[in-house]
Amino acid sequence: MTPTPMFPLEVAMLPGEQLPLRIFEPRYSAMISDCLTGDREFGVVLIAAGREVGGGDMRSDVGAMARIVEHTSQGGGRYRLRCELGDRFRVTQWLDDAPYPRAEVRAWPDEPGTPVTGSD
C-alpha cells in the first residue's frame, strides 16, 4: 500500500467542500511539491488535540481526500491552493512524519440507502 500524504487541520472537512490553503511550513511545502508532481491528492483529517503549526498533534482516524484543482507558487516554498474534498477514508496506520505526515488509508464509501434531503 502506498503511503498517503496527510494534512491535519483544526477544522472538520467533508466531501464536496472547497478547501483554500496557504502553505508555508517546510514540511507541507515538500508535501505539496510532491503532490504537484504526482496525482495532486492528499488526505485531510481533523486534529483532535494540539495545534496545526509545528507538529505534536493528535489526529483523527477519519478524513477525506483533497485534490488540488488550482495552485500558485509564491516562491520560497510557499503556495496558494484551492482544493476540493472528495472520498472519505479511514486511517489504518499513521507513519513517521518525516518528511511530512503520512498514513496508510483505506476507502470508506457511503453506505447504500435513501439520501437525506433538506426537508428531512
XYZ file of C-alpha atoms in Angstrom:
120
model
C 0.000 0.000 0.000
C 1.350 3.455 -0.939
C 1.568 5.970 1.924
C -0.849 8.889 1.572
C 0.403 12.429 2.315
C -1.718 13.894 5.130
C -2.714 17.435 6.098
C -4.171 17.650 9.626
C -6.451 20.665 10.241
C -8.186 22.163 13.284
C -11.484 22.080 11.376
C -13.534 19.129 10.114
C -13.876 18.958 6.312
C -16.499 16.976 4.421
C -16.614 15.530 0.909
C -17.764 18.118 -1.621
C -16.374 21.121 0.266
C -13.799 23.582 -1.092
C -10.531 23.957 0.817
C -8.391 27.046 0.221
C -4.900 26.710 1.728
C -1.820 28.861 2.164
C 1.243 26.636 2.512
C 4.364 27.985 4.222
C 5.736 25.326 6.595
C 8.725 23.479 5.057
C 7.222 20.016 5.664
C 3.987 20.933 3.856
C 5.887 22.730 1.092
C 7.679 19.435 0.441
C 4.366 17.572 0.542
C 2.681 19.917 -1.950
C 5.702 19.813 -4.256
C 5.450 16.011 -4.277
C 1.661 16.129 -4.808
C 2.013 18.516 -7.755
C 4.392 16.105 -9.483
C 2.024 13.191 -8.798
C -1.737 12.735 -8.608
C -2.389 16.080 -6.805
C -4.129 14.347 -3.894
C -3.583 14.259 -0.134
C -5.660 13.317 2.884
C -7.229 15.821 5.278
C -8.051 14.842 8.860
C -9.264 16.700 11.927
C -6.748 17.494 14.665
C -8.307 16.001 17.799
C -5.859 17.795 20.140
C -2.933 20.133 19.602
C -2.122 22.790 17.008
C -1.760 22.909 13.215
C 1.663 24.545 13.226
C 4.725 22.717 14.499
C 3.517 19.133 14.877
C 2.919 17.200 18.106
C -0.821 16.962 17.437
C -3.275 14.093 17.980
C -5.142 13.241 14.779
C -8.496 11.743 13.896
C -8.520 8.432 12.030
C -11.250 9.543 9.579
C -10.839 12.061 6.773
C -11.460 12.998 3.165
C -9.184 13.091 0.138
C -8.324 16.570 -1.162
C -7.496 17.192 -4.816
C -5.509 20.283 -5.806
C -7.532 21.993 -8.548
C -5.641 25.321 -8.638
C -2.239 26.332 -7.332
C 0.074 29.315 -7.387
C 3.701 29.121 -6.311
C 4.683 32.238 -4.387
C 8.375 31.309 -4.242
C 10.394 30.123 -1.289
C 8.274 27.000 -0.906
C 5.070 28.975 -0.356
C 1.881 28.060 -2.223
C -1.725 29.194 -2.520
C -4.037 26.272 -3.232
C -7.665 25.625 -3.985
C -8.630 22.056 -3.257
C -11.836 20.051 -3.485
C -12.649 17.387 -0.918
C -13.695 14.004 -2.256
C -13.914 10.438 -0.995
C -13.874 9.565 2.708
C -11.244 7.288 4.179
C -10.143 5.675 7.421
C -6.539 5.747 8.586
C -5.302 2.216 9.198
C -1.830 3.303 10.361
C -0.032 6.588 10.924
C 3.533 6.558 9.583
C 6.606 8.590 10.504
C 6.104 12.331 9.902
C 9.430 12.624 8.062
C 9.451 14.393 5.660
C 5.746 15.219 6.269
C 2.707 13.499 7.831
C 1.761 10.279 6.038
C -0.595 7.404 6.692
C -1.866 4.153 5.275
C -5.553 4.651 4.452
C -8.465 2.627 3.127
C -11.533 3.945 1.336
C -14.684 4.392 3.404
C -17.502 4.594 0.835
C -21.005 5.776 1.618
C -23.398 3.038 2.640
C -26.342 2.405 0.317
C -29.626 3.888 1.405
C -32.136 6.623 0.844
C -30.470 10.051 0.602
C -31.370 12.628 3.260
C -32.987 15.745 1.795
C -33.355 19.285 3.096
C -36.967 18.645 4.048
C -35.840 15.730 6.262
